[in-house]
Coordinates of C-alpha atoms in Angstrom, one line a residue:
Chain N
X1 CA 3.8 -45.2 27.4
X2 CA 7.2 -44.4 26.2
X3 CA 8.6 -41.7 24.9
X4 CA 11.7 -40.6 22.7
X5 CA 14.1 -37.4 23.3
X6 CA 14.6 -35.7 20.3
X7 CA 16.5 -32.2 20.9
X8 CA 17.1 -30.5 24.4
X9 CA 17.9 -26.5 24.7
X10 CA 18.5 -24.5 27.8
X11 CA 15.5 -21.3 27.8
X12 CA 15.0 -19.2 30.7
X13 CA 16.5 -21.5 33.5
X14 CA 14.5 -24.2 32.3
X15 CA 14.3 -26.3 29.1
X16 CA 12.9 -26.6 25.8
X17 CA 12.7 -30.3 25.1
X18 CA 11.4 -32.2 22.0
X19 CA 9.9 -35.7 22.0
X20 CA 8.1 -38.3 19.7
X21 CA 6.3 -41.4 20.9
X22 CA 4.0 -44.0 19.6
X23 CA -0.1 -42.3 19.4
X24 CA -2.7 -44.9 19.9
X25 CA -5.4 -42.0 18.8
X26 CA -3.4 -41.0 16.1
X27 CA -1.9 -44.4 14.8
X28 CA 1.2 -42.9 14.3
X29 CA 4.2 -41.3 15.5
X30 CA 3.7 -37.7 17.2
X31 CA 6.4 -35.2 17.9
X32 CA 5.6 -32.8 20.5
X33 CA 7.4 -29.9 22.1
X34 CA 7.5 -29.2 26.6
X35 CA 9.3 -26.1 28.0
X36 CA 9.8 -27.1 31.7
X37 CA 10.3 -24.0 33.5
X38 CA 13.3 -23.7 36.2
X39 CA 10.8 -24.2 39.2
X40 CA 10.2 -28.3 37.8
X41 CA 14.5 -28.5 38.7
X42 CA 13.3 -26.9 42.5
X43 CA 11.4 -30.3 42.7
X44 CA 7.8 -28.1 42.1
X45 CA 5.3 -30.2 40.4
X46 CA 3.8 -27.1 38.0
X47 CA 0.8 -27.0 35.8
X48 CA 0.4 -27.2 32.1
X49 CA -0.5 -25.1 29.5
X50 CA -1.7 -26.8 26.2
X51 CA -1.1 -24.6 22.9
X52 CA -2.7 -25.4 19.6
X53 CA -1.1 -24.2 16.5
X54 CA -2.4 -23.0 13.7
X55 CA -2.7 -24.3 10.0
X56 CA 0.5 -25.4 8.5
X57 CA 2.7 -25.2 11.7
X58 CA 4.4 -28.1 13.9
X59 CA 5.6 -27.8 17.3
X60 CA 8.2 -25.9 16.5
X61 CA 6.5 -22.6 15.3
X62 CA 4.8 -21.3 19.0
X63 CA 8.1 -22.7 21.0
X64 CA 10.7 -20.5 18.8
X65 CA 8.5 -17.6 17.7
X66 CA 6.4 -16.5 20.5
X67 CA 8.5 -15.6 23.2
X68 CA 6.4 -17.6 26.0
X69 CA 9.2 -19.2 28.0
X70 CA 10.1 -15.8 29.9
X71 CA 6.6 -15.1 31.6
X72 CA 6.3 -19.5 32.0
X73 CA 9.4 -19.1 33.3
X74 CA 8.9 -16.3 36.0
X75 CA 5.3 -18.2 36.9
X76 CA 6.3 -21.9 36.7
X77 CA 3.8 -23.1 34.1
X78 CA 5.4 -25.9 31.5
X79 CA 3.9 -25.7 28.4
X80 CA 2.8 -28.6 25.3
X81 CA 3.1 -27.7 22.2
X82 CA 1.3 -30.7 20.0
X83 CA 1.8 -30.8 16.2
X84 CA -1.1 -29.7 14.3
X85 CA -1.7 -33.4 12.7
X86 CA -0.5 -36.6 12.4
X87 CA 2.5 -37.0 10.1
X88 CA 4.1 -40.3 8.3
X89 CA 4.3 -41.3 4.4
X90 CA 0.8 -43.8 5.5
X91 CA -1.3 -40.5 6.5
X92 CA -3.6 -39.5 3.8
X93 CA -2.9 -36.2 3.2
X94 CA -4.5 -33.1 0.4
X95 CA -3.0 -31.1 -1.9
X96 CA -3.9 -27.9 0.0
X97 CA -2.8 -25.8 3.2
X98 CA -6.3 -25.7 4.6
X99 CA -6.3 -29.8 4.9
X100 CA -5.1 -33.1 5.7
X101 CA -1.0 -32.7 7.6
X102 CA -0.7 -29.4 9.7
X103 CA -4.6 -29.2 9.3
X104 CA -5.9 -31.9 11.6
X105 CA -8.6 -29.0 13.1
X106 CA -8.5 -30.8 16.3
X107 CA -11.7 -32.9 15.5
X108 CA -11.9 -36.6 15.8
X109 CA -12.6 -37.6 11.7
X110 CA -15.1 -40.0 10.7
X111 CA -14.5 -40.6 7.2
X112 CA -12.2 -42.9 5.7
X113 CA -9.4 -42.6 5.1
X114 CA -9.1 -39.6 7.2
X115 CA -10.4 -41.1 10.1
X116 CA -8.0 -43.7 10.3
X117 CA -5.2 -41.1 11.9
X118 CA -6.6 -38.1 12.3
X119 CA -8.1 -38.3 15.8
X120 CA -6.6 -35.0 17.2
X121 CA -9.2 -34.3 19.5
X122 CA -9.2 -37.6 21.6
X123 CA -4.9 -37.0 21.0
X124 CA -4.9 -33.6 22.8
X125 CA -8.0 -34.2 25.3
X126 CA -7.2 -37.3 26.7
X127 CA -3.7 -39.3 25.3
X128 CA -1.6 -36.3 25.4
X129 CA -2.3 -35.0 29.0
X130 CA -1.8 -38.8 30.0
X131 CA 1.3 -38.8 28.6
X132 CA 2.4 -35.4 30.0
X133 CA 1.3 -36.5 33.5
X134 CA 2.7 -40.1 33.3
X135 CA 6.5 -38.5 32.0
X136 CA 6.9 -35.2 33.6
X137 CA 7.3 -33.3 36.6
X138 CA 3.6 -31.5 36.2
X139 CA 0.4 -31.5 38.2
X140 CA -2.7 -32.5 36.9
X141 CA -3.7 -28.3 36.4
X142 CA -4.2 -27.6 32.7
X143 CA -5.0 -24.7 30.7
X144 CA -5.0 -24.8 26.9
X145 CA -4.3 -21.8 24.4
X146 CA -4.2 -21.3 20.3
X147 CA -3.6 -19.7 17.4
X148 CA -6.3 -19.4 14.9
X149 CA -7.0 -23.3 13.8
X150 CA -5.2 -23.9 17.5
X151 CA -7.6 -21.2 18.7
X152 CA -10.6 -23.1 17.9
X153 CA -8.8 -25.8 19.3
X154 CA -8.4 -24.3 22.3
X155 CA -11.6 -22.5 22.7
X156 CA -13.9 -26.4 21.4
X157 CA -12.2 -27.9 23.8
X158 CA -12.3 -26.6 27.0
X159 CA -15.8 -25.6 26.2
X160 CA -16.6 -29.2 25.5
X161 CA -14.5 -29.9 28.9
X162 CA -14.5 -27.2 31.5
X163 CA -13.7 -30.2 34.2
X164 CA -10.7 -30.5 32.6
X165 CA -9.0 -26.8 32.1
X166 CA -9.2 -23.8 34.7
X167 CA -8.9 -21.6 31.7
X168 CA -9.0 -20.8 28.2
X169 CA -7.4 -18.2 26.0
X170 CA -7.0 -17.8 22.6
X171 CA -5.7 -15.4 19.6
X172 CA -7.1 -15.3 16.3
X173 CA -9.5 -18.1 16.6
X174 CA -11.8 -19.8 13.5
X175 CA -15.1 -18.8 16.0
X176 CA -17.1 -20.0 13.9
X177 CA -15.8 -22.8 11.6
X178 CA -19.5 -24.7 10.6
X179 CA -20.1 -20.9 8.5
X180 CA -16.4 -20.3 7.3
X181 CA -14.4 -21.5 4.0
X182 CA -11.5 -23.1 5.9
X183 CA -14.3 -25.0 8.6
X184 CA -16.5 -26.2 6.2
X185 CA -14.1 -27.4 3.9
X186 CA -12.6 -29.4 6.6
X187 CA -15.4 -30.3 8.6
X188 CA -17.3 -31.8 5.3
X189 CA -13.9 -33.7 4.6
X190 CA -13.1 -35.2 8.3
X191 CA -17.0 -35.7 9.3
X192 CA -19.0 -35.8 6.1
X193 CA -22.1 -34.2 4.8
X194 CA -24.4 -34.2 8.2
X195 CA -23.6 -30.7 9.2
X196 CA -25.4 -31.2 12.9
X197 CA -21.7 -33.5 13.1
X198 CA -20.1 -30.5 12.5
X199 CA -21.7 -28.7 15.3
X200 CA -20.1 -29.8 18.5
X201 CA -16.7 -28.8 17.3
X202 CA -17.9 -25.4 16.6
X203 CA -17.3 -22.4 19.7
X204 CA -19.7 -20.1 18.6
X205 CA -22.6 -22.4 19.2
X206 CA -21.0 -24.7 22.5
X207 CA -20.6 -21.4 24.0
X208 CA -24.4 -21.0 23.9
X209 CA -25.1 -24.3 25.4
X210 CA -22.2 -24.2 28.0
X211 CA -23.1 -25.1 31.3
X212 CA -20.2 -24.5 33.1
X213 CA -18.4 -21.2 32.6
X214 CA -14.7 -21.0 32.4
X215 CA -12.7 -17.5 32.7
X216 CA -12.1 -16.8 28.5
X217 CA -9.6 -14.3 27.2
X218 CA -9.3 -13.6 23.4
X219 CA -7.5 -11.5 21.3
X220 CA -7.9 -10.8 17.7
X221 CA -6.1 -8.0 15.7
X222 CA -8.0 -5.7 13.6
X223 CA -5.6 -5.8 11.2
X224 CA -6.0 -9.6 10.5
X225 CA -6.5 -10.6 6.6
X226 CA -9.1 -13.4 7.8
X227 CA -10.7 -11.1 10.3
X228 CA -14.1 -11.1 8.2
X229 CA -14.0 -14.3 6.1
X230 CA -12.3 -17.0 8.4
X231 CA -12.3 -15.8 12.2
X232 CA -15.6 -13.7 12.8
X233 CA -15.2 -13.1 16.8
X234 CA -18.1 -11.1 16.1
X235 CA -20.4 -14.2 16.2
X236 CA -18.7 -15.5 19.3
X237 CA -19.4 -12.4 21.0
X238 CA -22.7 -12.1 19.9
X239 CA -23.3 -15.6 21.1
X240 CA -21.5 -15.0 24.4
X241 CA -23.3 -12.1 25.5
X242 CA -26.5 -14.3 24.6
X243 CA -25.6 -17.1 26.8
X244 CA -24.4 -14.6 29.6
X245 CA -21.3 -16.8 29.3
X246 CA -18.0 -14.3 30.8
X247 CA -15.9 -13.8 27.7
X248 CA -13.1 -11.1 27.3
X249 CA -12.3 -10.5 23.5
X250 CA -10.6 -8.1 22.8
X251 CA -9.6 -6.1 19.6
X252 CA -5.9 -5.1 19.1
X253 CA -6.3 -2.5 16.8
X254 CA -3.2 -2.7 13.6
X255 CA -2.4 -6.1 14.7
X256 CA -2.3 -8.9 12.1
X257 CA -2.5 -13.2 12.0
X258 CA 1.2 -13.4 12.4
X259 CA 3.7 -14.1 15.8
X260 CA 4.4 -10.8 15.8
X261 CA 1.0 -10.2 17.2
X262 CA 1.2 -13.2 19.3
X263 CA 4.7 -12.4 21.0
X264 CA 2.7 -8.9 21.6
X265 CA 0.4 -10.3 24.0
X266 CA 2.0 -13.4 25.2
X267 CA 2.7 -12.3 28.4
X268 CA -0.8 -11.1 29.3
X269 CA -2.3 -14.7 28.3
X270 CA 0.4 -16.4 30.6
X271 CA 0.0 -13.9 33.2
X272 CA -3.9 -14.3 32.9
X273 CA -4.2 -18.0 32.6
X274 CA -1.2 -18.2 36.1
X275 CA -3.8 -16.3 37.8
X276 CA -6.7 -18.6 37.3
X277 CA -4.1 -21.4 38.2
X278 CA -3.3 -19.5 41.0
X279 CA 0.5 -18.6 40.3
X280 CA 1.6 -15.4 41.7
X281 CA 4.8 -13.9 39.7
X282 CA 7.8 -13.3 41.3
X283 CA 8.1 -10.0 38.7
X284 CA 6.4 -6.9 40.3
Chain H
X1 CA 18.5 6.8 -1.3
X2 CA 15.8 5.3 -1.6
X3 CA 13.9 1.9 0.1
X4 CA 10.9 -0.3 -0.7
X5 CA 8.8 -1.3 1.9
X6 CA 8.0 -5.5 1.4
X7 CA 6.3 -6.4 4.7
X8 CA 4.9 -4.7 8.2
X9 CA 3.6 -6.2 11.2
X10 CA 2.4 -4.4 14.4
X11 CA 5.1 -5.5 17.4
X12 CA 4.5 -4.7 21.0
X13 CA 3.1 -0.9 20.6
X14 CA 5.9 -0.3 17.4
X15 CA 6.2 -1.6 13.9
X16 CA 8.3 -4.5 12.8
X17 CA 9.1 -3.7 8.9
X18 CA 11.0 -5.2 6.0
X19 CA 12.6 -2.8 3.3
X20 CA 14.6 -3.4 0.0
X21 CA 16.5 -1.3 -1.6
X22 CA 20.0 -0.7 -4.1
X23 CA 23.1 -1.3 -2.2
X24 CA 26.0 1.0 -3.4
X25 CA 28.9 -1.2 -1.4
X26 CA 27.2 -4.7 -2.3
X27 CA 26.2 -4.0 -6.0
X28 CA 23.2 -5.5 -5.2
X29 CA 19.5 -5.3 -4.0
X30 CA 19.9 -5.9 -0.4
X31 CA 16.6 -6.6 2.3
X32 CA 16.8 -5.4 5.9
X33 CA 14.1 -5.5 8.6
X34 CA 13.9 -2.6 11.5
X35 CA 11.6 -2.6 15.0
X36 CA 10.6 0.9 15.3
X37 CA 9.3 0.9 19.2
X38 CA 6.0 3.0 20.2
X39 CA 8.1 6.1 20.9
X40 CA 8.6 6.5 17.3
X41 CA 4.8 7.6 16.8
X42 CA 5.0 9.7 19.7
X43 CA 7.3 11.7 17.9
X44 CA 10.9 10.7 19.3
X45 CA 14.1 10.1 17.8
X46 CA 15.6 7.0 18.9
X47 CA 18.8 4.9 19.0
X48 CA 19.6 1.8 17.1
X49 CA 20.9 -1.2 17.7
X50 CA 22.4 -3.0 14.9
X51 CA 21.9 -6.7 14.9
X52 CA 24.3 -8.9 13.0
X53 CA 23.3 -12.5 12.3
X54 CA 24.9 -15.8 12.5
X55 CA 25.6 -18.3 9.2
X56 CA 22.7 -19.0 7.1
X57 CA 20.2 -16.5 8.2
X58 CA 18.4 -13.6 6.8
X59 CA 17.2 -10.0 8.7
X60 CA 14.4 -13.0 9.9
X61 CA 15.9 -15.1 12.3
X62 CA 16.3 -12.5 14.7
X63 CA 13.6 -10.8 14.4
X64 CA 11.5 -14.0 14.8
X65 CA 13.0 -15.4 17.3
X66 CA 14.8 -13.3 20.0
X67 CA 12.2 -11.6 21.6
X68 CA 14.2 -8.7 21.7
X69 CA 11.2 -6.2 20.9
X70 CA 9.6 -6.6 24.3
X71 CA 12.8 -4.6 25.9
X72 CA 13.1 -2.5 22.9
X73 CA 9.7 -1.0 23.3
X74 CA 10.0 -0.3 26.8
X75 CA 13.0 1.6 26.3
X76 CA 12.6 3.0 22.9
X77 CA 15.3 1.7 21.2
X78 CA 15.2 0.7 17.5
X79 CA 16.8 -2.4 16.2
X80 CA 18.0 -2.9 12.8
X81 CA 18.8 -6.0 11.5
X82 CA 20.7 -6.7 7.7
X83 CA 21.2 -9.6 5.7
X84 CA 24.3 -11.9 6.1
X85 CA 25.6 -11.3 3.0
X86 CA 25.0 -9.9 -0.8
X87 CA 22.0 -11.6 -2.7
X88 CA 21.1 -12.2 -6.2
X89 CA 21.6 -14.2 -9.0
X90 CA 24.4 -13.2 -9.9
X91 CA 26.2 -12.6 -6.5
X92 CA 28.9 -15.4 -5.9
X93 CA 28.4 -18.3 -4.1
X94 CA 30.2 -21.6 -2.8
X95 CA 28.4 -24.6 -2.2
X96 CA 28.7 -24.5 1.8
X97 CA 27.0 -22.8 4.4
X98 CA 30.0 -20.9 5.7
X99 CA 31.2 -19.4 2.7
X100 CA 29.5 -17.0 0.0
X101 CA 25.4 -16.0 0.6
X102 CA 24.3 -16.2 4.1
X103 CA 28.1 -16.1 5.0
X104 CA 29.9 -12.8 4.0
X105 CA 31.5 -12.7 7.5
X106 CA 31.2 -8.8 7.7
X107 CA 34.6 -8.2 5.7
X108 CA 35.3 -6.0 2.7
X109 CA 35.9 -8.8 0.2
X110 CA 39.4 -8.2 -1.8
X111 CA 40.1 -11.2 -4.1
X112 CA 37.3 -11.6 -7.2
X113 CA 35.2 -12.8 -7.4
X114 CA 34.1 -12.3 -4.4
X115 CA 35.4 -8.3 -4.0
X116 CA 32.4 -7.5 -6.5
X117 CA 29.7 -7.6 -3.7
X118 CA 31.2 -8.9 -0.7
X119 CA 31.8 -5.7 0.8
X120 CA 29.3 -6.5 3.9
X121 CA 31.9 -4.3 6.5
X122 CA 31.1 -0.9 4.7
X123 CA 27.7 -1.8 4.0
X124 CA 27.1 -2.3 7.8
X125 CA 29.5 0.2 9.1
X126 CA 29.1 2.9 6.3
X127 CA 25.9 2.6 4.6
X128 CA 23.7 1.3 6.6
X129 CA 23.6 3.9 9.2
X130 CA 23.4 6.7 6.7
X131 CA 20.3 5.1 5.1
X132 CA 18.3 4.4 8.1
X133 CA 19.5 7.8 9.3
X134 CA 18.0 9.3 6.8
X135 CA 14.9 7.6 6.4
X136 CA 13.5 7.0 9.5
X137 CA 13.3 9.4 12.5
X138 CA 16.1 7.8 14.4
X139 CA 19.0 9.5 16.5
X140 CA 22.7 8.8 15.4
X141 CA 23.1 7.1 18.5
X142 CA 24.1 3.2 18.0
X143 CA 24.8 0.1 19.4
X144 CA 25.9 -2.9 17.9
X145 CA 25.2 -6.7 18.8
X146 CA 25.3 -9.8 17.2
X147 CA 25.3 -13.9 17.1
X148 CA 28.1 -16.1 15.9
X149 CA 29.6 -15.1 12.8
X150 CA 27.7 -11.5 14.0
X151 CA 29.2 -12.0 17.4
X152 CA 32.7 -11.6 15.4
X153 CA 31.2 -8.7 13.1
X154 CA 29.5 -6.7 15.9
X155 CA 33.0 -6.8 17.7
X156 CA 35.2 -6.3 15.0
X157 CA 33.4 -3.5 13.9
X158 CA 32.8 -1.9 17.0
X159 CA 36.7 -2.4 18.1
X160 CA 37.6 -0.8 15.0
X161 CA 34.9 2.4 15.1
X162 CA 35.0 3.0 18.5
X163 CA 33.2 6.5 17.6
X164 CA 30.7 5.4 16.2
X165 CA 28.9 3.1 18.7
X166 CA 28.1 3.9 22.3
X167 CA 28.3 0.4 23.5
X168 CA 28.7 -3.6 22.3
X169 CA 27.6 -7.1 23.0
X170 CA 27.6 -10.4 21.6
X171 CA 26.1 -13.4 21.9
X172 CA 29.0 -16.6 21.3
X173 CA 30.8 -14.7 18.7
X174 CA 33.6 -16.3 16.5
X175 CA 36.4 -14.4 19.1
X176 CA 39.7 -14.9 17.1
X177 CA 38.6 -16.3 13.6
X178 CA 42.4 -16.2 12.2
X179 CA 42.7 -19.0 14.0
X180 CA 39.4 -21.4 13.8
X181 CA 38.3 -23.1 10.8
X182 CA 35.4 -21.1 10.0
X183 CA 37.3 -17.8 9.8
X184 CA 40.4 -19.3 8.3
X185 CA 38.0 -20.7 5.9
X186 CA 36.6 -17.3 5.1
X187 CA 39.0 -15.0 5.0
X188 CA 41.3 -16.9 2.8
X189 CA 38.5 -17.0 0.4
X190 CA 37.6 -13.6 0.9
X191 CA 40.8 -11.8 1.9
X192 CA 43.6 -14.6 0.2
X193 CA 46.6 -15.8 1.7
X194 CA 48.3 -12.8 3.1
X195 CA 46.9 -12.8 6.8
X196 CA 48.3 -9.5 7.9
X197 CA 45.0 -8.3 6.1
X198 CA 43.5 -11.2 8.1
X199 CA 44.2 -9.3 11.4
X200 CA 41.9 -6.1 11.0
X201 CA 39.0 -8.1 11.4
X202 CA 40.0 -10.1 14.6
X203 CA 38.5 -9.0 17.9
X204 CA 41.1 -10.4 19.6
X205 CA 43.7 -9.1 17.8
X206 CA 41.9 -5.7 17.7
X207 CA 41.2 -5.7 21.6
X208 CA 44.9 -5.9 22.3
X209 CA 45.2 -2.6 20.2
X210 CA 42.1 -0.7 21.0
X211 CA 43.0 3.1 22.0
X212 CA 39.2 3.9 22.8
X213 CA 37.1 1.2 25.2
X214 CA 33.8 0.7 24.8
X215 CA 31.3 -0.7 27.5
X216 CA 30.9 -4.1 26.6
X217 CA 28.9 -7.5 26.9
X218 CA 29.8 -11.2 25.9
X219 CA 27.5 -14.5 26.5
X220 CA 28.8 -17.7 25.7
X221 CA 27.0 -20.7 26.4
X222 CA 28.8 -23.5 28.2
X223 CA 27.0 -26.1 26.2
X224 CA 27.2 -24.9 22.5
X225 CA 28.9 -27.7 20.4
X226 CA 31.0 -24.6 18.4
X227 CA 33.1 -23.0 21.8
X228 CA 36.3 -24.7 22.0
X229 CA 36.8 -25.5 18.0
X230 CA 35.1 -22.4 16.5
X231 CA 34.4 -19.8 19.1
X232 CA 37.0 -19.6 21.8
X233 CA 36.6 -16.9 23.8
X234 CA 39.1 -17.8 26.5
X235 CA 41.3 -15.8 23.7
X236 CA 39.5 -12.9 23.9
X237 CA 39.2 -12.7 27.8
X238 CA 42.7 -13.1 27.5
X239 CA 43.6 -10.3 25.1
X240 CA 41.5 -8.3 27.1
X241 CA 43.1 -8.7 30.3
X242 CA 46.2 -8.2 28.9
X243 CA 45.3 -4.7 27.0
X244 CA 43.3 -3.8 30.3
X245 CA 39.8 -3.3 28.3
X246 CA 36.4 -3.7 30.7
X247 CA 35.1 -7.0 29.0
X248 CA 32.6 -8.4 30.7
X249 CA 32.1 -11.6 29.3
X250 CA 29.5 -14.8 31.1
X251 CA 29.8 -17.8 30.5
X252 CA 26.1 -19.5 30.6
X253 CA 25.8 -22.7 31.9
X254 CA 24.2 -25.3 30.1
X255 CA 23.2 -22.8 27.2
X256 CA 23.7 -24.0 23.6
X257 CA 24.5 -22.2 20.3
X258 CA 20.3 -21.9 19.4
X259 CA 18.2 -18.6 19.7
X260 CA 16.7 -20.2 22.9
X261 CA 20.0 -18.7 24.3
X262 CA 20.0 -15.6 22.7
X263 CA 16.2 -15.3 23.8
X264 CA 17.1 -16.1 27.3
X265 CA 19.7 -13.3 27.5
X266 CA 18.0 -11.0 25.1
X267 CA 16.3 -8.4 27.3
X268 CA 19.3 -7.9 30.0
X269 CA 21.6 -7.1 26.6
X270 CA 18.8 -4.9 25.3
X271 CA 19.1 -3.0 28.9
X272 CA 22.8 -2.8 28.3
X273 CA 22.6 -0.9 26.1
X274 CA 20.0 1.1 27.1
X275 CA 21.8 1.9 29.9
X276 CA 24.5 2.7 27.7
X277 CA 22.7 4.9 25.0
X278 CA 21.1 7.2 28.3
X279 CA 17.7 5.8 28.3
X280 CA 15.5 4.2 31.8
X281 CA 13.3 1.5 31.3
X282 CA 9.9 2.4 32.5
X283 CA 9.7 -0.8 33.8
X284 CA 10.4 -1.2 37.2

């Protein structure tokens, strides 16, 4: 495992640092994005937090608009930021936002000639924390974190791994993505027609078969343009309370899909996850 | 006076807003974006702080990427933040990022073709004020602060309109642009070749004049690739000392020229001027 610095900037006492290196999931080159928060140059091994973006965004988007780095930065949590995709002129790609690059929808495809590259689950599950843990200064503590796509990332995931995170959070999140335009469309083109494929990559109904319960903190603004059509916490909920499974989600109400909303709240994610990680911030 | 809204987002408690609207001093149709903190809805009037961007951005950058709106809600300050330079089709331009849109360097232009719309120091000091003044429930107190190229306007400006601010900052500002490319660059364009008119828009020249002092705050980052060609604030310091005016200017170690400095230093200018304006942070 090797990997290649791209760009370095001083944040908070620590550093923002971007990297590519060669995916085996992904079969191609990967950037990704680490702050390392000042406690990592203290000779503190801290944990990660993993956080998916949403549609159309790279590593870049969460690391310069949300405003994370200063509550990481009091705690000691490093944070990933993955791309959304694989990239290179040999990754088949659509004609469309909601699909192919910056769309991967953190699903491992099964379809040619999507499935060739686009194995972003197995990338941020397994290869990526391997790689984190191999190269940096970080203890094998994770929690993971999104935006909308990212969000269903986030919350997929660590429902389909509880072993593997001590919490989840996540803002915006496609809840529901087996009975929404932007899930189906992408499901039926990475995994095909049989829709009971489709169904372990959707939150709403892992939730209900989860057997291990992980502390859950979402926030969704009621403001949001794909509230109704693309997001519909309200099925998550309803399949939460079902399951008795301990989920927090709450509505923010005049907040919309953007970073604004997400550098609103920030600080209470980072603040909630370094409590289940057992941080204690130095800040009163 | 009139202003268009074009966007709004919900920001920690406040509103986050873009406007339009016909510029007077620029002959043009000019955008700027303003936080308005919580206290605005609870029926206060509040300072500003003007923000002045660097080369090549928009009222976005900052916005996006500081973080500043965190501090500004907790104190209930509003921040203001204009365009670089006139716009439009049929504004001038070069073909260079440090010259014409994105670049107008905060002077009153005075050779054509650039005096048509380049007149970016009474747009900011002038009319500016007296349209957010009188269309949004803000105080006439201000502060001014700015990046880079904005670095040199907030300073410039302030120096020379000591009345009209309560206190100033800067993050690596362009400290004595008669003599670094980029403001040589500019203001022969903008000002031509007699550089007595050069001087009234140097802050080091100014500070070595100034009859009125002004609390104010300088950051420079130790590692950004512009400081000894472009920025040099050693000149500044200088002048100051000599003319006996409280500069307080840090020089941050290891900090580059990006917004992951200005986001690292954000809050304790926000306070600054807080401090300065009269208000307490509720924060502890």
């Amino acid at each position: 495992m090797s990997i290649t610095l791209l760009s370095s900037n001083a944040s908070f006492g620590g550093w923002h640092k971007q990297y590519s290196h060669a995916s085996s999931s992904n079969q191609c080159t990967m950037r990704f994005a680490i702050y390392l928060p000042p406690q990592v140059e203290q000779g503190h091994k801290v944990p990660v937090l993993y956080w998916l973006s949403g549609l159309t965004c790279t590593d870049e988007n969460f690391m310069q608009k949300a405003g994370a780095q200063a509550a990481a930065a009091k705690l000691g949590i490093a944070i990933v930021a993955p791309d959304t995709s694989p990239r290179g002129d040999d990754v088949a790609d659509a004609d469309s936002y909601d699909l192919g690059k910056g769309a991967g929808f953190y699903v491992n495809a099964t379809r040619m000639p999507w499935a060739k590259h686009y194995q972003m689950y197995d990338y941020i599950v397994h290869e990526l924390p391997a790689l984190i843990e191999s190269q940096f200064p970080v203890s094998d503590k994770r929690a993971i974190s999104g935006h909308s796509m990212g969000g269903h990332g986030a919350l997929s995931i660590a429902l389909k791994n509880p072993e593997r995170y001590t919490s989840v959070s996540a803002f915006s999140p496609i809840c529901n993505p087996v009975n929404c335009p932007w899930g189906k469309k992408a499901f039926a083109t990475y995994l095909g027609d049989d829709t009971s494929t489709w169904q372990e990559y959707d939150s709403s109904i892992l939730i209900s078969k989860a057997s291990k319960h992980l502390p859950m903190l979402v926030d969704q603004g009621s403001a949001d343009d794909f509230l109704h059509e693309q997001l519909t916490p309200d099925v998550l909920t309803s399949e939460a309370q079902k399951a008795g499974y301990p989920l927090t989600l709450r509505m923010q109400d005049g907040y919309d899909h953007s970073y604004y909303f997400i550098a609103s709240f920030i600080e209470e994610h980072i603040n909630f996850h370094g409590k289940c990680l057992g941080l204690a911030s130095k800040a009163p």
